[in-house]
Coordinates of C-alpha atoms in Angstrom, one line a residue:
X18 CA 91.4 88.7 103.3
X19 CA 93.3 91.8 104.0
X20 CA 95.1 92.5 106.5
X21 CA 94.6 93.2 109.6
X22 CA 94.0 97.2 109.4
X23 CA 93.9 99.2 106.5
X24 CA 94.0 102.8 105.7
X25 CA 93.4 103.6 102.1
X26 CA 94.5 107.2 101.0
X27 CA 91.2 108.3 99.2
X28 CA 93.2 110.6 96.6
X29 CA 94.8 107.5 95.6
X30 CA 91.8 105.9 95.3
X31 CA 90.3 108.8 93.0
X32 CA 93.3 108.8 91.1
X33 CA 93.0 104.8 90.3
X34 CA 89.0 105.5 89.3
X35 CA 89.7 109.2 87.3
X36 CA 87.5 108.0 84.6
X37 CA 84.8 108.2 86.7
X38 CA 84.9 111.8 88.2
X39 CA 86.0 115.2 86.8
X40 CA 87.7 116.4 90.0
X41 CA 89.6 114.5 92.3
X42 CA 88.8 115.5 96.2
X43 CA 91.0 116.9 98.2
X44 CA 93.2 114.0 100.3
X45 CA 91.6 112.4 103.4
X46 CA 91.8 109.3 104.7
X47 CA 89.6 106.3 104.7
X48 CA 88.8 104.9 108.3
X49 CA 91.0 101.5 108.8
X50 CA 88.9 98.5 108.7
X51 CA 89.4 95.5 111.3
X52 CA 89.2 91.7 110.0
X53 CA 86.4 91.6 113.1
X54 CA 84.5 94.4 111.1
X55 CA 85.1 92.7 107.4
X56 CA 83.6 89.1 109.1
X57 CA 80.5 90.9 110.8
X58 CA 79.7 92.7 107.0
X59 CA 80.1 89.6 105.7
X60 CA 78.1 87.1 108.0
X61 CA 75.4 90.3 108.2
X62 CA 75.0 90.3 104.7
X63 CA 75.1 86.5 103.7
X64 CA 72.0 86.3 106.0
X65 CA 70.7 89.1 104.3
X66 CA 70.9 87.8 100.8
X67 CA 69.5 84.4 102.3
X68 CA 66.6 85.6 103.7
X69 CA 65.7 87.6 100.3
X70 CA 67.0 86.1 97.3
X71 CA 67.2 82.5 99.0
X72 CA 63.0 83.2 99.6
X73 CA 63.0 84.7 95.7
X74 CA 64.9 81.7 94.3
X75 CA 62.2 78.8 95.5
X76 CA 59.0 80.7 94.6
X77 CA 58.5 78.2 92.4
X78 CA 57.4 76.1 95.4
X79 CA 54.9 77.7 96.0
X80 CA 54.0 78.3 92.3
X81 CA 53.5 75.0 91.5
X82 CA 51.3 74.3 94.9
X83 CA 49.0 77.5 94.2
X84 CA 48.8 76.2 90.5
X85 CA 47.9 71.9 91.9
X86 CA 44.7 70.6 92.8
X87 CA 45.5 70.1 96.7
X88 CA 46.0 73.7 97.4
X89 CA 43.3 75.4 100.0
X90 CA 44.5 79.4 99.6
X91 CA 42.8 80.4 95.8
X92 CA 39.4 80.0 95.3
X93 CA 38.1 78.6 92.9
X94 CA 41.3 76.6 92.3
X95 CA 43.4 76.9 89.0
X96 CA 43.7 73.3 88.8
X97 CA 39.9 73.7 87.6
X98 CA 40.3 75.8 85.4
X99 CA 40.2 75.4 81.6
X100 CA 43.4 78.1 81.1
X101 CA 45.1 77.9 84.7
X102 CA 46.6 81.3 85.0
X103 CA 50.3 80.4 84.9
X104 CA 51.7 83.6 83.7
X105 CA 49.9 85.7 86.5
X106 CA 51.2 83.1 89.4
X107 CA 54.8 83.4 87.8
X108 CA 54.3 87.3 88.4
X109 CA 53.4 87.0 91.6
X110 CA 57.1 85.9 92.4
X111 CA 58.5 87.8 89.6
X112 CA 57.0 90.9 91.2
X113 CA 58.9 90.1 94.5
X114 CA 61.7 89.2 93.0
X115 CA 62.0 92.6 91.1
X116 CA 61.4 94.9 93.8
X117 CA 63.8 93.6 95.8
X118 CA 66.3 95.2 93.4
X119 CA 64.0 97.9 91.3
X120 CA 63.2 99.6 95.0
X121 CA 67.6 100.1 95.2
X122 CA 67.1 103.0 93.2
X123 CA 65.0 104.6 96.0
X124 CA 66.3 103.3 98.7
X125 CA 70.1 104.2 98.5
X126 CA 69.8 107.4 97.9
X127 CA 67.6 107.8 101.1
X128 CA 70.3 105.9 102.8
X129 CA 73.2 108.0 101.5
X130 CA 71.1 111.2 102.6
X131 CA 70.8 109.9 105.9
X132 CA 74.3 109.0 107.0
X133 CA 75.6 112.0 105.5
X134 CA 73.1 114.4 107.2
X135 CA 71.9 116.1 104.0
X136 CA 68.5 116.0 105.8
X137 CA 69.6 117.0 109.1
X138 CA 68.4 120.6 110.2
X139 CA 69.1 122.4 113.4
X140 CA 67.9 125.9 112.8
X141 CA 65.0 127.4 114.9
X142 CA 62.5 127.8 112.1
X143 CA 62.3 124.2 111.1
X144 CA 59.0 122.3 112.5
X145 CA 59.8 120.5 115.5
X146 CA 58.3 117.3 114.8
X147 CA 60.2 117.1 111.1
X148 CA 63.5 117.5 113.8
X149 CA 62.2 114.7 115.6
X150 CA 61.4 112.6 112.5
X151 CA 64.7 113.3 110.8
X152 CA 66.4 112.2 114.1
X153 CA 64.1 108.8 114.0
X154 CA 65.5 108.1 110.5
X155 CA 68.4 106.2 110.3
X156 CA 69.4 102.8 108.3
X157 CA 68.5 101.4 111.5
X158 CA 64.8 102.3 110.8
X159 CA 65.1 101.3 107.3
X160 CA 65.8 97.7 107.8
X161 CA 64.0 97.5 110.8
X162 CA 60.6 98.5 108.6
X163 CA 61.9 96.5 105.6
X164 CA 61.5 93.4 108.2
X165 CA 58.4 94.5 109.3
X166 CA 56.8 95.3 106.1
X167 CA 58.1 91.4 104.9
X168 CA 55.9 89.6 108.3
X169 CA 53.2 91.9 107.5
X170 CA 53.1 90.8 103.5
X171 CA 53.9 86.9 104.3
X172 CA 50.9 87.3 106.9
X173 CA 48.4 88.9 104.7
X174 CA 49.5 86.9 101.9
X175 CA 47.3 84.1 104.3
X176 CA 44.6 85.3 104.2
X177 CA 44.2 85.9 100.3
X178 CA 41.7 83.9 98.1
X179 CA 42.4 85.5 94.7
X180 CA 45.2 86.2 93.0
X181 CA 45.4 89.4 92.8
X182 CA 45.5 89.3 96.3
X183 CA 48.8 87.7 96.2
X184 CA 50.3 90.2 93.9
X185 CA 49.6 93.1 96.3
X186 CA 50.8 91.0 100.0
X187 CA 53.4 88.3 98.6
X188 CA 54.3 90.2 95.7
X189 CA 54.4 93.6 96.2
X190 CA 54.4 94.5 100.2
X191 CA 57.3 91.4 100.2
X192 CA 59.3 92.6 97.3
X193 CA 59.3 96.4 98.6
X194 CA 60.0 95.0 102.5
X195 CA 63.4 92.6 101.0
X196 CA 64.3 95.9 99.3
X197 CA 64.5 98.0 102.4
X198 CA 66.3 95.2 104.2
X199 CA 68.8 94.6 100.5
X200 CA 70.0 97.8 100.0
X201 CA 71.6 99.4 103.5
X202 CA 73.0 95.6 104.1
X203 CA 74.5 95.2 100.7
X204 CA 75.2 98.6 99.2
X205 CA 78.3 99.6 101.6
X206 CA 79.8 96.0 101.8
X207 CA 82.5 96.5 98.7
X208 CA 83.8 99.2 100.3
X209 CA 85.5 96.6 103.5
X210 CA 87.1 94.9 100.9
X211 CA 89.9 95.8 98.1
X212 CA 92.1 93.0 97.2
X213 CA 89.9 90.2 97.3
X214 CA 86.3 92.1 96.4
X215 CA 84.9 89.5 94.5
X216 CA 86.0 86.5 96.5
X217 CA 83.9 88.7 99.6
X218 CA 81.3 89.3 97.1
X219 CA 80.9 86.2 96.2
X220 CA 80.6 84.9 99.7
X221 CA 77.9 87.3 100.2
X222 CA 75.6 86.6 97.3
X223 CA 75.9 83.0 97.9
X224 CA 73.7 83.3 100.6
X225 CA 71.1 83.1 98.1
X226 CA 71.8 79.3 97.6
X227 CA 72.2 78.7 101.1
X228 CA 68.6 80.1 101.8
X229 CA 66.9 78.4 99.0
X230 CA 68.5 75.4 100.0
X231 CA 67.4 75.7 103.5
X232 CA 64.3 77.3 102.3
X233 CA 62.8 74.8 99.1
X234 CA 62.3 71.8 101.2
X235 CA 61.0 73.4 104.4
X236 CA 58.6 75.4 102.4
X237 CA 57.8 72.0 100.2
X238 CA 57.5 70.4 103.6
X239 CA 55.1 73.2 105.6
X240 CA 52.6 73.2 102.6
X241 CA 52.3 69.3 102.9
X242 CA 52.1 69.1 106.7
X243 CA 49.9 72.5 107.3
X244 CA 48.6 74.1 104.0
X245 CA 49.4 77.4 102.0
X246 CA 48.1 79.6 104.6
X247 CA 50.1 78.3 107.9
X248 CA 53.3 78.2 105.6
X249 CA 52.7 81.7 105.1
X250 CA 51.9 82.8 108.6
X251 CA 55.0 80.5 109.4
X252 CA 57.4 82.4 106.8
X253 CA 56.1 85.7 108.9
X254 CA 57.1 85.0 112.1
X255 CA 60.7 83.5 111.0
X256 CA 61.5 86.6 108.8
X257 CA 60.7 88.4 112.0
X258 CA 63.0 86.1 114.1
X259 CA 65.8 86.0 111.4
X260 CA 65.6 89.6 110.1
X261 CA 65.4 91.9 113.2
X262 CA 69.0 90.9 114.3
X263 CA 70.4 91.5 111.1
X264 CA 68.3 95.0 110.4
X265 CA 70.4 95.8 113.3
X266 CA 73.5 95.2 112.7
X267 CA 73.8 97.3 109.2
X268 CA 77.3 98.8 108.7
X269 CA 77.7 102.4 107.8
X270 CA 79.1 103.6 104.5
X271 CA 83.2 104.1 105.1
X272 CA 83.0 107.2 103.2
X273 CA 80.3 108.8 105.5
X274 CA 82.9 108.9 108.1
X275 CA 85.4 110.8 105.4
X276 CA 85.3 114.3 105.2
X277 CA 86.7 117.1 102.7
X278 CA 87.8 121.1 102.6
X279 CA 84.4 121.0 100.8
X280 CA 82.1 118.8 103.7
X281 CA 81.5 115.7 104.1
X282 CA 82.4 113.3 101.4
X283 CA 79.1 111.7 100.0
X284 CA 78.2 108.5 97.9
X285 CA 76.8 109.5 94.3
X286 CA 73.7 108.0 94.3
X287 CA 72.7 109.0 90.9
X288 CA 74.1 108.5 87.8
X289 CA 75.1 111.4 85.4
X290 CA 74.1 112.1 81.7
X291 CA 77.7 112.1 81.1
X292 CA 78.3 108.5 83.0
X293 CA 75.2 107.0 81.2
X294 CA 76.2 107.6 77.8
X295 CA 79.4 105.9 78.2
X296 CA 79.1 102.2 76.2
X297 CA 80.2 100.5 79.4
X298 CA 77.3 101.4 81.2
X299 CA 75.1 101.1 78.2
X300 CA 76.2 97.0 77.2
X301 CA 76.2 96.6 81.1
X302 CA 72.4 97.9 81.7
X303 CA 71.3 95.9 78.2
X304 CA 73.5 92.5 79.7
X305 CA 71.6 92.9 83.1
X306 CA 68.0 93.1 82.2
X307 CA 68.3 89.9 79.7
X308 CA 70.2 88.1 82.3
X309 CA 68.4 88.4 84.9
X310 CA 65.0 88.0 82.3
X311 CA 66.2 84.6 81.1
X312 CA 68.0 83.0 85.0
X313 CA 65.3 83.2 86.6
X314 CA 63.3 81.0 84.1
X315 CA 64.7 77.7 85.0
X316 CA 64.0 78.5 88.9
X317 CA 60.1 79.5 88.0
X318 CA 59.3 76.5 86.6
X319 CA 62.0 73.6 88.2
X320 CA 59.3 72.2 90.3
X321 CA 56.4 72.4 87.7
X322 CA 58.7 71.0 84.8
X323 CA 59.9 67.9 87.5
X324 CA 56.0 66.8 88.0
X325 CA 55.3 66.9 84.1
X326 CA 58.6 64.4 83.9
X327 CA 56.4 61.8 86.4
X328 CA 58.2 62.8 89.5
X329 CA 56.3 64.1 92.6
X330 CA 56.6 68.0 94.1
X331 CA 58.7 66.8 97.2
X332 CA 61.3 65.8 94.4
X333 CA 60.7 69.1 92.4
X334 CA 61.3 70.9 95.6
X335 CA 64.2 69.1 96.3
X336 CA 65.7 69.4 93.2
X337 CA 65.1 73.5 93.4
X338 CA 67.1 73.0 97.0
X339 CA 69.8 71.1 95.7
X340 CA 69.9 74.2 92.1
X341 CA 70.1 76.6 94.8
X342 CA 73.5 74.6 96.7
X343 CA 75.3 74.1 93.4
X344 CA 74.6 77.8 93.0
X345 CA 76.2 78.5 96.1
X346 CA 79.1 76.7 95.2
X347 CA 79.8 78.5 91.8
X348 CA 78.9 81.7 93.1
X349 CA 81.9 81.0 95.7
X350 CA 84.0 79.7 93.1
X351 CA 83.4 82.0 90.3
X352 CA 84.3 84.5 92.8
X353 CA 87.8 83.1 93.3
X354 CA 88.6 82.4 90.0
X355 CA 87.4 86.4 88.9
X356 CA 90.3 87.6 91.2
X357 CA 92.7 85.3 89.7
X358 CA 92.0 85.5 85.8
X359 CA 89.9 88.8 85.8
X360 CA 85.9 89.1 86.7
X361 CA 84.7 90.3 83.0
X362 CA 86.8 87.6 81.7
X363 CA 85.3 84.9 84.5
X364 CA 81.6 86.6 83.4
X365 CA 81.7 86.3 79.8
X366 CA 82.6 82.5 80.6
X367 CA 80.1 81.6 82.6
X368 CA 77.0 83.0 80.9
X369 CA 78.2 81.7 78.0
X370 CA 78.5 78.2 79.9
X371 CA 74.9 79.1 81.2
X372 CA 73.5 79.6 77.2
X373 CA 75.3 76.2 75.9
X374 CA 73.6 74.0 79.0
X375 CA 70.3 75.6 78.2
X376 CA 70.5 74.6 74.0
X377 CA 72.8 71.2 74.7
X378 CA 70.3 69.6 78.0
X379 CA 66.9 71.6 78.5
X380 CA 66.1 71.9 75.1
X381 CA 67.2 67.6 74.6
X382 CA 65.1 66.8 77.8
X383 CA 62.1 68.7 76.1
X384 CA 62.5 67.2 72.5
X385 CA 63.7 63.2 73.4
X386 CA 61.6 60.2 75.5
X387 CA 60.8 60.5 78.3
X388 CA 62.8 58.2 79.8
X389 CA 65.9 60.1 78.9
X390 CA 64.3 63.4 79.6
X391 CA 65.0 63.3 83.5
X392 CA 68.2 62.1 83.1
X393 CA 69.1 65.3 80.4
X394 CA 67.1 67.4 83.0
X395 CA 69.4 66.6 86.0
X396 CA 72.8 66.9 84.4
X397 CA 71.0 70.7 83.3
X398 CA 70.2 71.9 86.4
X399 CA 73.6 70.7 87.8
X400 CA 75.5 72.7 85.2
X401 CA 73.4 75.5 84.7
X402 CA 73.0 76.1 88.8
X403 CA 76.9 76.4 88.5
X404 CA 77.2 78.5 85.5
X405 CA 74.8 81.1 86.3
X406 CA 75.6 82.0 89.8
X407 CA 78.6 83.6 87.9
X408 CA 76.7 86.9 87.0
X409 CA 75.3 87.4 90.9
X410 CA 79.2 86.7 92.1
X411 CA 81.0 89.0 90.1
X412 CA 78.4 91.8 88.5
X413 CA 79.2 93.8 91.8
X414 CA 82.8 93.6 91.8
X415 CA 83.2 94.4 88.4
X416 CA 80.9 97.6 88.7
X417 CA 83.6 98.8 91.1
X418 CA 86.3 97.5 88.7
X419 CA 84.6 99.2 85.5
X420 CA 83.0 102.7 87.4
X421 CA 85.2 103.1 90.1
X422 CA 84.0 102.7 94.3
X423 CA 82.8 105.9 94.3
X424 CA 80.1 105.5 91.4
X425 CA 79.4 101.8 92.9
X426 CA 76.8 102.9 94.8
X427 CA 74.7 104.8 91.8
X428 CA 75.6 102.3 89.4
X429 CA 75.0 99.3 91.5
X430 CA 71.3 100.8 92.1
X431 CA 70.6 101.2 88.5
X432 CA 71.8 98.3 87.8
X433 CA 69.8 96.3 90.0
X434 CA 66.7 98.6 88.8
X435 CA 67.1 97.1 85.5
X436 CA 67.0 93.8 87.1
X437 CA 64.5 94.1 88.6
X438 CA 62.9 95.1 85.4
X439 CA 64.1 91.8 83.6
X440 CA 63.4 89.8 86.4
X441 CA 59.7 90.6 86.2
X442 CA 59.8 90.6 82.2
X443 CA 61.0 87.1 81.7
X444 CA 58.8 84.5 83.7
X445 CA 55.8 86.1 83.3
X446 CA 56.4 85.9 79.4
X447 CA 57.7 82.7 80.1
X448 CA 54.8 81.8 81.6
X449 CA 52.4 82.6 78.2
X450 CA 54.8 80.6 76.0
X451 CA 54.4 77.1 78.4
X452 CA 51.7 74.9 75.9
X453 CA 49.1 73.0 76.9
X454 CA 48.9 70.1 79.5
X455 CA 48.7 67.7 77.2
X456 CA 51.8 68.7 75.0
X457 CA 53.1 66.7 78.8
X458 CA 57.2 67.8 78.4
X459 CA 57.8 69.5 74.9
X460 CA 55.1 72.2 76.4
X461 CA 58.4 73.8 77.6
X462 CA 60.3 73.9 74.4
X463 CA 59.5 78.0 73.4
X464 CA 60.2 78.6 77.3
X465 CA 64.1 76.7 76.8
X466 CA 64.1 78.0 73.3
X467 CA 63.1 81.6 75.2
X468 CA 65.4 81.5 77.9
X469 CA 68.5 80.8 75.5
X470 CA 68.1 83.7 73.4
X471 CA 68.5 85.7 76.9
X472 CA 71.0 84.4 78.0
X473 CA 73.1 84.2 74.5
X474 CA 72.2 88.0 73.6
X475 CA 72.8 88.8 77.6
X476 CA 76.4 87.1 76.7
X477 CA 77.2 88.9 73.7
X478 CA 76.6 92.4 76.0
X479 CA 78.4 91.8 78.7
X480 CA 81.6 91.1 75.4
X481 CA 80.2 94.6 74.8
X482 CA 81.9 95.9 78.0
X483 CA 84.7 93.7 77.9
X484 CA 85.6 95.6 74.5
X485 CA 84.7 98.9 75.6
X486 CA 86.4 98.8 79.3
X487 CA 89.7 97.7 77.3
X488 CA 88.7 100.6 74.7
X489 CA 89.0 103.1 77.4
X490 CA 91.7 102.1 79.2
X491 CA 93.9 100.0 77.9
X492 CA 93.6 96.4 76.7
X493 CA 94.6 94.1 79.6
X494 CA 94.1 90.1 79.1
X495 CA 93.4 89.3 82.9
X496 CA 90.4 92.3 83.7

């Protein structure tokens, strides 16, 4: 932690990041932060990344009760179906998944617009009721509707009967409602933290195993005990319950409260030609779209893979629950060890730890008997749940270690735009590579064989920015 106030000189700052801007402001001082401020950021935005990417992370609960013969939402079933439509299910959560991040490249800029008053106007001619809606919009309002727009999706998602129904209330009116409640929660939380950023970070995003921990079974459990459409109606209200305390609570940028000779000092919130062209951003872009295409894979289809190995969904859900813990745990971890031996360093290592688990268990648990095919499949998910909360740990800390704070907003967003992009690419291809039902296990071997090649090429990019960080400034072995 740092200590207990902190005033960071924001020349010094620019001076530290020059790569990344031509000019270098004119000196004024970053407000001091308290350790009371630094714990409400970070409980606030563990909850935040629960609610989200925990919900994101066991879709494949519900994936594999919309695609079984017991569930009472689709009609007619895909269980009676000749060609059950997999791929378009996996969208369904891939979609959500992917707006949650792809909607960051709308969302901050609004936000940084707003705190800085960019759309404030005072003078006599301007319409009185724009006056009064530019006064109404705040971060406040943004969260506070990304809730809103989350109940609303969960609770028409119940009354669907085909899937494109799901696509447009679970899919899409969820994915854009998480965005709006991602972005203003998670976007500003680097800035409260210098020395030990990716230990914070990592904190943060490990919320995402704690909710699919918590999440997976109960959801397994609800579907069970009151069908598809109550568990919906039930994820409604407690998004409302969970998410309107923490839509309130968003912190404000630090640098909205910083001004300059020139105004007020604001966020970039879009990244330049001149910024874009550099080969760090370009491996890092490439690195995030094939990660995030080829780690969500395992999540889509834990629970359907578990029932083809003979086990029941309870034990497929539980097994998603107890991926989501251990990815808690590296996330955490990973975080630690990124401050200590460098994040790009601690990146490259675990997503190349995530590629080797997928070719040296997945791919065996596919190709050998079954009766040493759960055993391969448990010791993968253990060591690939670890491995592959790496990226989600340190990707944000070592934007602002690569671009500088100042472009961590705009880069961030992109970023998580191409994401998004990947995340919505890989599944649903994923999901037209799975064979037949009655190739039973080694139905999954192009998905394994699939989700390798991600990860391995996703590897060799993010070495890409490793060489070209070093390249730029310096060669460092702990970076």
């Amino acid at each position: 932690m740092t200590t207990q106030t902190q005033s960071i000189r924001l020349t010094n700052r620019l001076e530290a990041e020059s790569e990344t801007t031509s000019t270098v402001a004119p000196a004024a001082s970053l407000p001091p932060i308290s350790r009371k401020k630094q714990a409400a950021v970070l409980c606030s935005a563990f909850v935040t990344i629960a609610l989200t990417i925990g919900y994101n992370q066991c879709f494949g609960v519900f994936q594999e009760y919309y695609l079984s013969s017991s569930q009472i939402v689709l009609v007619p079933s895909p269980a009676s179906q000749a060609s059950p439509p997999t791929a378009l299910l996996a969208f369904v959560g891939t979609l959500c998944y992917g707006l949650t991040w792809a909607g960051g490249i709308l969302v901050n800029p609004v936000i940084s617009r707003i705190e800085h008053g960019t759309w404030a106007s005072t003078a006599p001619s301007t319409r009185l009721w724009r006056r009064r809606m530019l006064r109404l919009l705040t971060p406040r309002t943004i969260t506070i509707s990304g809730v809103l727009i989350v109940a609303t999706g969960f609770a028409l998602a119940s009354l669907s009967t085909a899937v494109w129904q799901l696509l447009l209330t679970q899919g899409f009116l969820v994915g854009m409602g998480m965005s709006l409640l991602y972005f203003p929660l998670l976007a500003p939380a680097p800035e409260y933290f210098t020395n030990h950023r990716a230990t914070a970070m990592g904190f943060i995003l490990a919320g995402g195993g704690a909710g699919g921990l918590i999440l997976s079974p109960t959801i397994r459990a609800l579907l069970s005990a009151v069908g598809g459409r109550w568990t919906l109606r039930i994820l409604a209200l407690f998004n409302l319950a969970a998410g309107l305390p923490v839509a309130w609570s968003v912190p404000r940028s630090r640098f909205a409260s910083v001004s300059t000779a020139d105004g007020p000092e604001r966020r970039d919130t879009h990244v330049s030609r001149a910024l874009a062209s550099r080969p760090t951003f370009i491996f890092s872009a490439v690195a995030a779209f094939l990660q995030a295409a080829g780690a969500q894979l395992p999540l889509s289809f834990i629970p359907s893979y578990t029932v083809v190995l003979g086990e029941t969904a309870s034990k497929g859900a539980n097994l998603l629950a107890a991926s989501s813990a251990i990815n808690a745990f590296g996330r955490i971890l990973t975080g630690y060890a990124g401050d200590r031996i460098g994040r790009q360093n601690t990146l490259v290592l675990t997503l190349l730890l995530a590629a080797i688990s997928v070719f040296a268990f997945w791919l065996p648990s596919v190709m050998t008997t079954a009766s040493a095919s759960l055993s391969l499949w448990l010791v993968f998910i253990a060591f690939y749940s670890f491995s592959v909360g790496g990226y989600y740990a340190l990707f944000p800390a070592m934007i602002a270690e690569v671009f500088g704070i100042r472009q961590y907003a705009a880069v961030n967003a992109f970023i998580l735009f191409v994401r998004g992009l990947g995340t919505m690419f890989g599944s649903p291809v994923g999901g037209q590579l799975l064979g037949g039902s009655e190739q039973g296990a080694k139905a999954y071997a192009s998905i394994a064989y699939w989700d390798g090649a991600l990860l391995v090429c996703a590897t060799a990019c993010c070495v890409g920015v490793r060489w070209a960080d070093g390249k730029g400034k310096g060669w460092k072995w702990i970076a």
